[in-house]
Amino acid sequence: MTSTQEADLSLRPYLVEYPYKYNFLMNEPQRCEQEKPFLVLMVPVAPHNRKHRDVIRSTWGGQSSVLGKELRLFFLLGLQTGDGAELLREQLLQESKEHRDLIQSDFLDCYKNLTIKTMVMLEWLDSYCSSASYAMKIDSDMFLNVPNLIKMLLEAPETNYMTGLVARTSLVLRNQDSMWYIPEELYAESQYPPYALGLGYVLSLDLPKKLVEASRHVRAFYIEDVYLGFCMKHAGIPLYDPPSWDFFHSFPPYSRCAFSKIVATIINENMDRIWLWKDFNRPGPYC
Ligand SMILES: *[C@@H]1O[C@H](CO)[C@@H](O)[C@H](O)[C@H]1NC(C)=O
């Protein structure tokens, strides 16, 4: 075996099957066109994770109009195979009928395929939702302050806009034990280009087309948010810093006052999200 072949073999775990023509198994092709939202919230979630979806539907994702702006929520799912897959498929169809918010594509849903999920999301936004003004991709374990997000967007550029918690000097991790270890043969430079952390980022809806186009020229990389950074760089579009660094800061312990000032944050996994939502929305001053 030549050394190039050896190198290729060792990189096999990092291969991402994209670009590739995946198919939508569940889709909502008309909702954006008919309901004309200003903002769409896109939440990637594993197919079996109904509980997370229900919590989001009954908290921040359940609002359809905020400060006079329409917003809609969609979940992005891949495919689950193996035991129970057939039952799950039926449950998902039922859930989709009930809520009309599931987008499912036929790639295998797993951590290493998050880049595929992100790119399929962008393809979907480009095909079915380019009439909206902005999209926010947000993870299911986050808290979202929708009024603050809308206020931020009302002041934001209308095109070539992407912001969030922007990492500008992120080092490539070379420790093999790291979850984000990257061998030098895969990416030789010591820093990544600027990218918005995947927990939650916002983009104007002219960007999906440009990023999908860029992805045809930039080899897929399994760390999905870093990959979008590569695509932004290829497209020559700089990322914006949020108007306030507090908007996307990651772990403020919960208090009504702290959460009234942010846009999005991770919620500690031990918190009861329904309780938190009720407490946050009770009347009275936040601070
Ligand atoms: C990612 O999805 C593709 C397409 O379904 C599949 O062939 C591949 O095995 C998946 N990757 C992993 C690591 O499961």
PDB file of C-alpha atoms and ligand atoms in Angstrom:
ATOM      1  CA  MET A   1       0.000   0.000   0.000  1.00  0.00           C
ATOM      2  CA  THR A   2       1.342   3.444  -0.828  1.00  0.00           C
ATOM      3  CA  SER A   3       1.445   6.065   1.843  1.00  0.00           C
ATOM      4  CA  THR A   4      -1.263   8.135   0.142  1.00  0.00           C
ATOM      5  CA  GLN A   5      -3.615   5.165   0.316  1.00  0.00           C
ATOM      6  CA  GLU A   6      -2.770   4.716   3.986  1.00  0.00           C
ATOM      7  CA  ALA A   7      -3.506   8.357   4.603  1.00  0.00           C
ATOM      8  CA  ASP A   8      -6.837   8.055   2.806  1.00  0.00           C
ATOM      9  CA  LEU A   9      -7.803   5.072   4.940  1.00  0.00           C
ATOM     10  CA  SER A  10      -7.010   6.878   8.166  1.00  0.00           C
ATOM     11  CA  LEU A  11      -9.225   9.752   7.054  1.00  0.00           C
ATOM     12  CA  ARG A  12     -12.177   7.527   6.314  1.00  0.00           C
ATOM     13  CA  PRO A  13     -13.911   8.183   9.667  1.00  0.00           C
ATOM     14  CA  TYR A  14     -14.013  11.864   8.758  1.00  0.00           C
ATOM     15  CA  LEU A  15     -15.649  11.497   5.385  1.00  0.00           C
ATOM     16  CA  VAL A  16     -18.976  13.247   5.058  1.00  0.00           C
ATOM     17  CA  GLU A  17     -21.325  12.144   2.308  1.00  0.00           C
ATOM     18  CA  TYR A  18     -22.079  15.560   0.977  1.00  0.00           C
ATOM     19  CA  PRO A  19     -22.858  16.983  -1.548  1.00  0.00           C
ATOM     20  CA  TYR A  20     -25.347  14.259  -2.325  1.00  0.00           C
ATOM     21  CA  LYS A  21     -28.964  14.278  -3.429  1.00  0.00           C
ATOM     22  CA  TYR A  22     -30.909  13.402  -0.290  1.00  0.00           C
ATOM     23  CA  ASN A  23     -34.696  13.210  -0.421  1.00  0.00           C
ATOM     24  CA  PHE A  24     -37.280  14.662   1.901  1.00  0.00           C
ATOM     25  CA  LEU A  25     -39.386  11.970   3.544  1.00  0.00           C
ATOM     26  CA  MET A  26     -41.489  14.579   5.319  1.00  0.00           C
ATOM     27  CA  ASN A  27     -41.746  18.109   4.106  1.00  0.00           C
ATOM     28  CA  GLU A  28     -43.702  21.317   4.522  1.00  0.00           C
ATOM     29  CA  PRO A  29     -43.208  22.765   1.069  1.00  0.00           C
ATOM     30  CA  GLN A  30     -45.963  25.365   1.257  1.00  0.00           C
ATOM     31  CA  ARG A  31     -45.963  26.795   4.745  1.00  0.00           C
ATOM     32  CA  CYS A  32     -43.439  29.590   4.203  1.00  0.00           C
ATOM     33  CA  GLU A  33     -45.007  30.626   0.928  1.00  0.00           C
ATOM     34  CA  GLN A  34     -48.499  30.698   2.386  1.00  0.00           C
ATOM     35  CA  GLU A  35     -47.823  32.029   5.863  1.00  0.00           C
ATOM     36  CA  LYS A  36     -45.038  34.465   4.931  1.00  0.00           C
ATOM     37  CA  PRO A  37     -43.076  34.469   8.173  1.00  0.00           C
ATOM     38  CA  PHE A  38     -40.436  37.117   8.821  1.00  0.00           C
ATOM     39  CA  LEU A  39     -38.356  34.594  10.753  1.00  0.00           C
ATOM     40  CA  VAL A  40     -38.091  30.804  10.780  1.00  0.00           C
ATOM     41  CA  LEU A  41     -36.620  28.842  13.664  1.00  0.00           C
ATOM     42  CA  MET A  42     -34.860  25.683  12.533  1.00  0.00           C
ATOM     43  CA  VAL A  43     -34.187  23.101  15.233  1.00  0.00           C
ATOM     44  CA  PRO A  44     -32.174  19.965  14.480  1.00  0.00           C
ATOM     45  CA  VAL A  45     -33.318  17.091  16.652  1.00  0.00           C
ATOM     46  CA  ALA A  46     -33.052  13.292  16.607  1.00  0.00           C
ATOM     47  CA  PRO A  47     -36.175  11.531  15.278  1.00  0.00           C
ATOM     48  CA  HIS A  48     -36.924   9.762  18.588  1.00  0.00           C
ATOM     49  CA  ASN A  49     -36.695  12.957  20.598  1.00  0.00           C
ATOM     50  CA  ARG A  50     -40.379  13.846  20.740  1.00  0.00           C
ATOM     51  CA  LYS A  51     -39.988  15.128  24.280  1.00  0.00           C
ATOM     52  CA  HIS A  52     -37.598  17.887  23.248  1.00  0.00           C
ATOM     53  CA  ARG A  53     -39.876  18.893  20.399  1.00  0.00           C
ATOM     54  CA  ASP A  54     -42.888  19.119  22.691  1.00  0.00           C
ATOM     55  CA  VAL A  55     -41.021  21.250  25.199  1.00  0.00           C
ATOM     56  CA  ILE A  56     -39.940  23.648  22.462  1.00  0.00           C
ATOM     57  CA  ARG A  57     -43.467  23.790  21.036  1.00  0.00           C
ATOM     58  CA  SER A  58     -44.852  24.709  24.425  1.00  0.00           C
ATOM     59  CA  THR A  59     -42.149  27.284  25.240  1.00  0.00           C
ATOM     60  CA  TRP A  60     -40.192  29.669  22.965  1.00  0.00           C
ATOM     61  CA  GLY A  61     -41.018  27.823  19.758  1.00  0.00           C
ATOM     62  CA  GLY A  62     -44.749  28.064  20.283  1.00  0.00           C
ATOM     63  CA  GLN A  63     -45.068  31.774  19.580  1.00  0.00           C
ATOM     64  CA  SER A  64     -46.248  32.574  16.071  1.00  0.00           C
ATOM     65  CA  SER A  65     -46.270  36.345  16.268  1.00  0.00           C
ATOM     66  CA  VAL A  66     -43.949  38.521  18.351  1.00  0.00           C
ATOM     67  CA  LEU A  67     -43.680  42.338  18.191  1.00  0.00           C
ATOM     68  CA  GLY A  68     -45.894  42.239  15.121  1.00  0.00           C
ATOM     69  CA  LYS A  69     -43.621  39.824  13.231  1.00  0.00           C
ATOM     70  CA  GLU A  70     -44.647  36.347  12.158  1.00  0.00           C
ATOM     71  CA  LEU A  71     -42.357  33.453  12.975  1.00  0.00           C
ATOM     72  CA  ARG A  72     -42.546  29.732  12.335  1.00  0.00           C
ATOM     73  CA  LEU A  73     -40.828  26.731  13.846  1.00  0.00           C
ATOM     74  CA  PHE A  74     -39.505  23.671  11.998  1.00  0.00           C
ATOM     75  CA  PHE A  75     -37.633  20.607  13.210  1.00  0.00           C
ATOM     76  CA  LEU A  76     -34.991  18.875  11.114  1.00  0.00           C
ATOM     77  CA  LEU A  77     -34.718  15.141  11.297  1.00  0.00           C
ATOM     78  CA  GLY A  78     -32.603  12.510   9.622  1.00  0.00           C
ATOM     79  CA  LEU A  79     -33.449   8.877   9.412  1.00  0.00           C
ATOM     80  CA  GLN A  80     -33.330   6.369  12.222  1.00  0.00           C
ATOM     81  CA  THR A  81     -32.779   2.743  11.265  1.00  0.00           C
ATOM     82  CA  GLY A  82     -32.768  -0.508  13.223  1.00  0.00           C
ATOM     83  CA  ASP A  83     -35.126  -1.712  15.955  1.00  0.00           C
ATOM     84  CA  GLY A  84     -38.301   0.265  16.286  1.00  0.00           C
ATOM     85  CA  ALA A  85     -37.730   2.238  13.089  1.00  0.00           C
ATOM     86  CA  GLU A  86     -41.091   1.283  11.610  1.00  0.00           C
ATOM     87  CA  LEU A  87     -43.051   2.226  14.735  1.00  0.00           C
ATOM     88  CA  LEU A  88     -41.149   5.486  14.975  1.00  0.00           C
ATOM     89  CA  ARG A  89     -41.950   6.252  11.341  1.00  0.00           C
ATOM     90  CA  GLU A  90     -45.675   5.918  12.065  1.00  0.00           C
ATOM     91  CA  GLN A  91     -45.421   8.055  15.193  1.00  0.00           C
ATOM     92  CA  LEU A  92     -43.584  10.727  13.239  1.00  0.00           C
ATOM     93  CA  LEU A  93     -46.248  10.776  10.531  1.00  0.00           C
ATOM     94  CA  GLN A  94     -48.874  11.253  13.220  1.00  0.00           C
ATOM     95  CA  GLU A  95     -46.865  13.997  14.905  1.00  0.00           C
ATOM     96  CA  SER A  96     -46.339  15.684  11.546  1.00  0.00           C
ATOM     97  CA  LYS A  97     -50.081  15.652  10.850  1.00  0.00           C
ATOM     98  CA  GLU A  98     -50.708  17.206  14.224  1.00  0.00           C
ATOM     99  CA  HIS A  99     -48.078  19.944  14.113  1.00  0.00           C
ATOM    100  CA  ARG A 100     -46.993  20.421  10.489  1.00  0.00           C
ATOM    101  CA  ASP A 101     -43.492  21.275  11.587  1.00  0.00           C
ATOM    102  CA  LEU A 102     -41.336  18.238  10.734  1.00  0.00           C
ATOM    103  CA  ILE A 103     -38.810  18.184   7.912  1.00  0.00           C
ATOM    104  CA  GLN A 104     -37.188  14.781   7.521  1.00  0.00           C
ATOM    105  CA  SER A 105     -34.491  13.788   5.059  1.00  0.00           C
ATOM    106  CA  ASP A 106     -33.166  10.320   4.263  1.00  0.00           C
ATOM    107  CA  PHE A 107     -29.601  10.503   5.570  1.00  0.00           C
ATOM    108  CA  LEU A 108     -28.728   8.569   8.716  1.00  0.00           C
ATOM    109  CA  ASP A 109     -29.279  10.758  11.792  1.00  0.00           C
ATOM    110  CA  CYS A 110     -26.118  10.715  13.912  1.00  0.00           C
ATOM    111  CA  TYR A 111     -23.568  13.118  15.327  1.00  0.00           C
ATOM    112  CA  LYS A 112     -21.057  12.571  12.518  1.00  0.00           C
ATOM    113  CA  ASN A 113     -23.754  13.558  10.022  1.00  0.00           C
ATOM    114  CA  LEU A 114     -24.589  16.948  11.499  1.00  0.00           C
ATOM    115  CA  THR A 115     -22.940  18.677   8.550  1.00  0.00           C
ATOM    116  CA  ILE A 116     -25.352  16.854   6.249  1.00  0.00           C
ATOM    117  CA  LYS A 117     -28.246  17.992   8.437  1.00  0.00           C
ATOM    118  CA  THR A 118     -27.077  21.582   8.305  1.00  0.00           C
ATOM    119  CA  MET A 119     -26.632  21.548   4.553  1.00  0.00           C
ATOM    120  CA  VAL A 120     -29.995  19.873   3.991  1.00  0.00           C
ATOM    121  CA  MET A 121     -31.488  22.622   6.180  1.00  0.00           C
ATOM    122  CA  LEU A 122     -29.898  25.250   3.918  1.00  0.00           C
ATOM    123  CA  GLU A 123     -31.147  23.451   0.804  1.00  0.00           C
ATOM    124  CA  TRP A 124     -34.623  23.400   2.326  1.00  0.00           C
ATOM    125  CA  LEU A 125     -34.514  27.098   3.211  1.00  0.00           C
ATOM    126  CA  ASP A 126     -33.372  27.926  -0.302  1.00  0.00           C
ATOM    127  CA  SER A 127     -36.062  25.805  -1.968  1.00  0.00           C
ATOM    128  CA  TYR A 128     -39.044  26.388   0.290  1.00  0.00           C
ATOM    129  CA  CYS A 129     -38.498  29.424   2.464  1.00  0.00           C
ATOM    130  CA  SER A 130     -36.439  32.027   0.658  1.00  0.00           C
ATOM    131  CA  SER A 131     -39.321  34.484   0.978  1.00  0.00           C
ATOM    132  CA  ALA A 132     -38.737  34.807   4.727  1.00  0.00           C
ATOM    133  CA  SER A 133     -36.252  37.439   5.885  1.00  0.00           C
ATOM    134  CA  TYR A 134     -34.195  35.512   8.425  1.00  0.00           C
ATOM    135  CA  ALA A 135     -33.641  32.034   9.812  1.00  0.00           C
ATOM    136  CA  MET A 136     -32.204  31.042  13.133  1.00  0.00           C
ATOM    137  CA  LYS A 137     -30.693  27.604  13.559  1.00  0.00           C
ATOM    138  CA  ILE A 138     -30.982  26.742  17.214  1.00  0.00           C
ATOM    139  CA  ASP A 139     -30.267  23.584  19.176  1.00  0.00           C
ATOM    140  CA  SER A 140     -33.013  21.926  21.150  1.00  0.00           C
ATOM    141  CA  ASP A 141     -31.326  22.454  24.535  1.00  0.00           C
ATOM    142  CA  MET A 142     -31.341  26.223  24.201  1.00  0.00           C
ATOM    143  CA  PHE A 143     -33.444  29.050  25.581  1.00  0.00           C
ATOM    144  CA  LEU A 144     -34.468  31.662  23.040  1.00  0.00           C
ATOM    145  CA  ASN A 145     -35.615  35.171  23.875  1.00  0.00           C
ATOM    146  CA  VAL A 146     -37.681  35.794  20.750  1.00  0.00           C
ATOM    147  CA  PRO A 147     -38.500  39.503  21.340  1.00  0.00           C
ATOM    148  CA  ASN A 148     -34.792  40.293  21.744  1.00  0.00           C
ATOM    149  CA  LEU A 149     -34.020  38.318  18.589  1.00  0.00           C
ATOM    150  CA  ILE A 150     -36.671  40.192  16.598  1.00  0.00           C
ATOM    151  CA  LYS A 151     -35.450  43.543  17.917  1.00  0.00           C
ATOM    152  CA  MET A 152     -31.922  42.628  16.861  1.00  0.00           C
ATOM    153  CA  LEU A 153     -33.101  41.580  13.383  1.00  0.00           C
ATOM    154  CA  LEU A 154     -35.106  44.753  12.842  1.00  0.00           C
ATOM    155  CA  GLU A 155     -31.787  46.627  13.014  1.00  0.00           C
ATOM    156  CA  ALA A 156     -29.761  44.065  11.072  1.00  0.00           C
ATOM    157  CA  PRO A 157     -28.540  44.088   7.453  1.00  0.00           C
ATOM    158  CA  GLU A 158     -31.005  42.421   5.106  1.00  0.00           C
ATOM    159  CA  THR A 159     -28.480  40.447   3.054  1.00  0.00           C
ATOM    160  CA  ASN A 160     -25.151  38.679   3.548  1.00  0.00           C
ATOM    161  CA  TYR A 161     -25.878  38.608   7.260  1.00  0.00           C
ATOM    162  CA  MET A 162     -24.802  35.900   9.648  1.00  0.00           C
ATOM    163  CA  THR A 163     -24.220  36.317  13.339  1.00  0.00           C
ATOM    164  CA  GLY A 164     -24.241  34.430  16.616  1.00  0.00           C
ATOM    165  CA  LEU A 165     -21.476  33.560  19.005  1.00  0.00           C
ATOM    166  CA  VAL A 166     -18.713  34.165  16.472  1.00  0.00           C
ATOM    167  CA  ALA A 167     -15.399  32.388  17.050  1.00  0.00           C
ATOM    168  CA  ARG A 168     -12.639  34.296  15.306  1.00  0.00           C
ATOM    169  CA  THR A 169      -9.464  32.603  16.445  1.00  0.00           C
ATOM    170  CA  SER A 170     -10.468  29.049  17.134  1.00  0.00           C
ATOM    171  CA  LEU A 171      -7.569  26.591  17.363  1.00  0.00           C
ATOM    172  CA  VAL A 172      -7.759  23.239  15.631  1.00  0.00           C
ATOM    173  CA  LEU A 173      -7.701  20.510  18.285  1.00  0.00           C
ATOM    174  CA  ARG A 174      -4.860  18.036  17.829  1.00  0.00           C
ATOM    175  CA  ASN A 175      -5.440  16.007  20.978  1.00  0.00           C
ATOM    176  CA  GLN A 176      -6.730  12.621  19.850  1.00  0.00           C
ATOM    177  CA  ASP A 177      -8.999  12.334  22.893  1.00  0.00           C
ATOM    178  CA  SER A 178     -10.932  15.444  21.987  1.00  0.00           C
ATOM    179  CA  MET A 179     -14.408  15.134  20.582  1.00  0.00           C
ATOM    180  CA  TRP A 180     -13.316  17.608  17.897  1.00  0.00           C
ATOM    181  CA  TYR A 181      -9.881  16.115  17.132  1.00  0.00           C
ATOM    182  CA  ILE A 182      -8.757  16.811  13.573  1.00  0.00           C
ATOM    183  CA  PRO A 183      -5.713  15.108  12.044  1.00  0.00           C
ATOM    184  CA  GLU A 184      -3.310  17.377  10.175  1.00  0.00           C
ATOM    185  CA  GLU A 185      -3.816  15.411   6.975  1.00  0.00           C
ATOM    186  CA  LEU A 186      -7.433  16.564   7.034  1.00  0.00           C
ATOM    187  CA  TYR A 187      -6.781  20.205   7.813  1.00  0.00           C
ATOM    188  CA  ALA A 188      -3.249  21.499   8.113  1.00  0.00           C
ATOM    189  CA  GLU A 189      -3.710  25.028   9.392  1.00  0.00           C
ATOM    190  CA  SER A 190      -3.686  25.652  13.122  1.00  0.00           C
ATOM    191  CA  GLN A 191      -6.743  27.925  13.196  1.00  0.00           C
ATOM    192  CA  TYR A 192     -10.191  27.795  11.685  1.00  0.00           C
ATOM    193  CA  PRO A 193     -11.651  30.708   9.772  1.00  0.00           C
ATOM    194  CA  PRO A 194     -14.289  32.705  11.703  1.00  0.00           C
ATOM    195  CA  TYR A 195     -17.505  30.775  12.254  1.00  0.00           C
ATOM    196  CA  ALA A 196     -20.681  31.091  14.312  1.00  0.00           C
ATOM    197  CA  LEU A 197     -21.045  28.451  17.021  1.00  0.00           C
ATOM    198  CA  GLY A 198     -23.641  25.868  16.068  1.00  0.00           C
ATOM    199  CA  LEU A 199     -25.720  26.269  19.236  1.00  0.00           C
ATOM    200  CA  GLY A 200     -27.582  29.135  17.686  1.00  0.00           C
ATOM    201  CA  TYR A 201     -26.880  31.407  14.751  1.00  0.00           C
ATOM    202  CA  VAL A 202     -28.897  33.709  12.559  1.00  0.00           C
ATOM    203  CA  LEU A 203     -28.724  34.263   8.832  1.00  0.00           C
ATOM    204  CA  SER A 204     -30.442  36.327   6.196  1.00  0.00           C
ATOM    205  CA  LEU A 205     -32.265  34.195   3.672  1.00  0.00           C
ATOM    206  CA  ASP A 206     -30.175  35.150   0.672  1.00  0.00           C
ATOM    207  CA  LEU A 207     -27.364  33.127   2.267  1.00  0.00           C
ATOM    208  CA  PRO A 208     -28.661  29.552   1.944  1.00  0.00           C
ATOM    209  CA  LYS A 209     -28.266  29.613  -1.847  1.00  0.00           C
ATOM    210  CA  LYS A 210     -24.772  31.103  -1.587  1.00  0.00           C
ATOM    211  CA  LEU A 211     -23.670  28.596   1.056  1.00  0.00           C
ATOM    212  CA  VAL A 212     -25.055  25.605  -0.842  1.00  0.00           C
ATOM    213  CA  GLU A 213     -23.229  26.865  -3.927  1.00  0.00           C
ATOM    214  CA  ALA A 214     -20.002  27.282  -1.910  1.00  0.00           C
ATOM    215  CA  SER A 215     -20.367  23.755  -0.522  1.00  0.00           C
ATOM    216  CA  ARG A 216     -19.951  22.452  -4.095  1.00  0.00           C
ATOM    217  CA  HIS A 217     -16.376  23.740  -3.950  1.00  0.00           C
ATOM    218  CA  VAL A 218     -15.394  23.223  -0.316  1.00  0.00           C
ATOM    219  CA  ARG A 219     -14.799  19.680   0.840  1.00  0.00           C
ATOM    220  CA  ALA A 220     -17.279  18.643   3.515  1.00  0.00           C
ATOM    221  CA  PHE A 221     -16.002  18.644   7.070  1.00  0.00           C
ATOM    222  CA  TYR A 222     -17.857  16.882   9.872  1.00  0.00           C
ATOM    223  CA  ILE A 223     -17.777  19.775  12.355  1.00  0.00           C
ATOM    224  CA  GLU A 224     -20.833  21.507  10.979  1.00  0.00           C
ATOM    225  CA  ASP A 225     -20.390  25.030  12.278  1.00  0.00           C
ATOM    226  CA  VAL A 226     -16.733  25.124  11.271  1.00  0.00           C
ATOM    227  CA  TYR A 227     -17.776  23.879   7.846  1.00  0.00           C
ATOM    228  CA  LEU A 228     -20.155  26.821   7.423  1.00  0.00           C
ATOM    229  CA  GLY A 229     -17.207  29.049   8.343  1.00  0.00           C
ATOM    230  CA  PHE A 230     -15.239  27.509   5.445  1.00  0.00           C
ATOM    231  CA  CYS A 231     -18.187  28.097   3.119  1.00  0.00           C
ATOM    232  CA  MET A 232     -18.610  31.722   4.271  1.00  0.00           C
ATOM    233  CA  LYS A 233     -14.915  32.282   3.644  1.00  0.00           C
ATOM    234  CA  HIS A 234     -15.171  30.714   0.194  1.00  0.00           C
ATOM    235  CA  ALA A 235     -18.143  32.939  -0.595  1.00  0.00           C
ATOM    236  CA  GLY A 236     -16.166  35.951   0.641  1.00  0.00           C
ATOM    237  CA  ILE A 237     -18.820  36.940   3.181  1.00  0.00           C
ATOM    238  CA  PRO A 238     -17.625  38.168   6.597  1.00  0.00           C
ATOM    239  CA  LEU A 239     -19.512  37.244   9.766  1.00  0.00           C
ATOM    240  CA  TYR A 240     -21.052  39.936  11.908  1.00  0.00           C
ATOM    241  CA  ASP A 241     -20.466  40.232  15.616  1.00  0.00           C
ATOM    242  CA  PRO A 242     -23.755  40.492  17.511  1.00  0.00           C
ATOM    243  CA  PRO A 243     -24.656  44.039  18.640  1.00  0.00           C
ATOM    244  CA  SER A 244     -23.959  42.947  22.203  1.00  0.00           C
ATOM    245  CA  TRP A 245     -21.674  40.120  23.318  1.00  0.00           C
ATOM    246  CA  ASP A 246     -24.184  39.267  26.011  1.00  0.00           C
ATOM    247  CA  PHE A 247     -26.750  38.253  23.381  1.00  0.00           C
ATOM    248  CA  PHE A 248     -25.225  34.855  22.682  1.00  0.00           C
ATOM    249  CA  HIS A 249     -23.112  34.254  25.762  1.00  0.00           C
ATOM    250  CA  SER A 250     -23.296  30.672  26.733  1.00  0.00           C
ATOM    251  CA  PHE A 251     -24.016  29.877  30.359  1.00  0.00           C
ATOM    252  CA  PRO A 252     -25.604  32.566  32.499  1.00  0.00           C
ATOM    253  CA  PRO A 253     -27.242  30.804  35.447  1.00  0.00           C
ATOM    254  CA  TYR A 254     -30.981  31.280  35.147  1.00  0.00           C
ATOM    255  CA  SER A 255     -32.537  34.433  36.502  1.00  0.00           C
ATOM    256  CA  ARG A 256     -35.334  36.482  34.975  1.00  0.00           C
ATOM    257  CA  CYS A 257     -33.001  39.459  34.882  1.00  0.00           C
ATOM    258  CA  ALA A 258     -30.147  37.648  33.112  1.00  0.00           C
ATOM    259  CA  PHE A 259     -32.412  35.934  30.589  1.00  0.00           C
ATOM    260  CA  SER A 260     -34.230  39.179  29.777  1.00  0.00           C
ATOM    261  CA  LYS A 261     -31.005  40.568  28.292  1.00  0.00           C
ATOM    262  CA  ILE A 262     -29.868  37.740  26.059  1.00  0.00           C
ATOM    263  CA  VAL A 263     -30.988  36.324  22.736  1.00  0.00           C
ATOM    264  CA  ALA A 264     -30.042  32.678  23.144  1.00  0.00           C
ATOM    265  CA  THR A 265     -28.289  30.558  25.721  1.00  0.00           C
ATOM    266  CA  ILE A 266     -27.793  26.939  26.677  1.00  0.00           C
ATOM    267  CA  ILE A 267     -30.056  25.776  29.480  1.00  0.00           C
ATOM    268  CA  ASN A 268     -28.503  23.603  32.116  1.00  0.00           C
ATOM    269  CA  GLU A 269     -29.796  20.090  31.460  1.00  0.00           C
ATOM    270  CA  ASN A 270     -31.104  19.750  35.013  1.00  0.00           C
ATOM    271  CA  MET A 271     -33.413  22.728  34.675  1.00  0.00           C
ATOM    272  CA  ASP A 272     -37.124  22.169  34.181  1.00  0.00           C
ATOM    273  CA  ARG A 273     -37.690  24.084  30.961  1.00  0.00           C
ATOM    274  CA  ILE A 274     -41.430  24.366  31.353  1.00  0.00           C
ATOM    275  CA  TRP A 275     -41.046  25.821  34.828  1.00  0.00           C
ATOM    276  CA  LEU A 276     -38.354  28.197  33.559  1.00  0.00           C
ATOM    277  CA  TRP A 277     -40.611  29.409  30.736  1.00  0.00           C
ATOM    278  CA  LYS A 278     -43.517  30.038  33.111  1.00  0.00           C
ATOM    279  CA  ASP A 279     -41.300  31.837  35.559  1.00  0.00           C
ATOM    280  CA  PHE A 280     -39.729  33.945  32.834  1.00  0.00           C
ATOM    281  CA  ASN A 281     -43.114  34.989  31.487  1.00  0.00           C
ATOM    282  CA  ARG A 282     -44.825  35.799  34.756  1.00  0.00           C
ATOM    283  CA  PRO A 283     -45.793  39.457  35.165  1.00  0.00           C
ATOM    284  CA  GLY A 284     -43.573  41.888  37.002  1.00  0.00           C
ATOM    285  CA  PRO A 285     -40.227  43.553  36.352  1.00  0.00           C
ATOM    286  CA  TYR A 286     -37.396  41.279  35.157  1.00  0.00           C
ATOM    287  CA  CYS A 287     -34.702  42.985  37.150  1.00  0.00           C
TER     288      CYS A 287
HETATM  289  C1  LIG B   1     -24.328   9.487   7.286  1.00  0.00           C
HETATM  290  O1  LIG B   1     -25.409   9.336   6.394  1.00  0.00           O
HETATM  291  C2  LIG B   1     -25.086   8.590   5.247  1.00  0.00           C
HETATM  292  C3  LIG B   1     -26.292   8.620   4.324  1.00  0.00           C
HETATM  293  O2  LIG B   1     -27.415   8.079   4.973  1.00  0.00           O
HETATM  294  C4  LIG B   1     -24.679   7.175   5.645  1.00  0.00           C
HETATM  295  O3  LIG B   1     -24.330   6.431   4.490  1.00  0.00           O
HETATM  296  C5  LIG B   1     -23.516   7.247   6.610  1.00  0.00           C
HETATM  297  O4  LIG B   1     -23.215   5.964   7.086  1.00  0.00           O
HETATM  298  C6  LIG B   1     -23.854   8.148   7.776  1.00  0.00           C
HETATM  299  N1  LIG B   1     -22.664   8.340   8.580  1.00  0.00           N
HETATM  300  C7  LIG B   1     -22.506   7.775   9.770  1.00  0.00           C
HETATM  301  C8  LIG B   1     -21.220   8.091  10.459  1.00  0.00           C
HETATM  302  O5  LIG B   1     -23.368   7.069  10.282  1.00  0.00           O
END
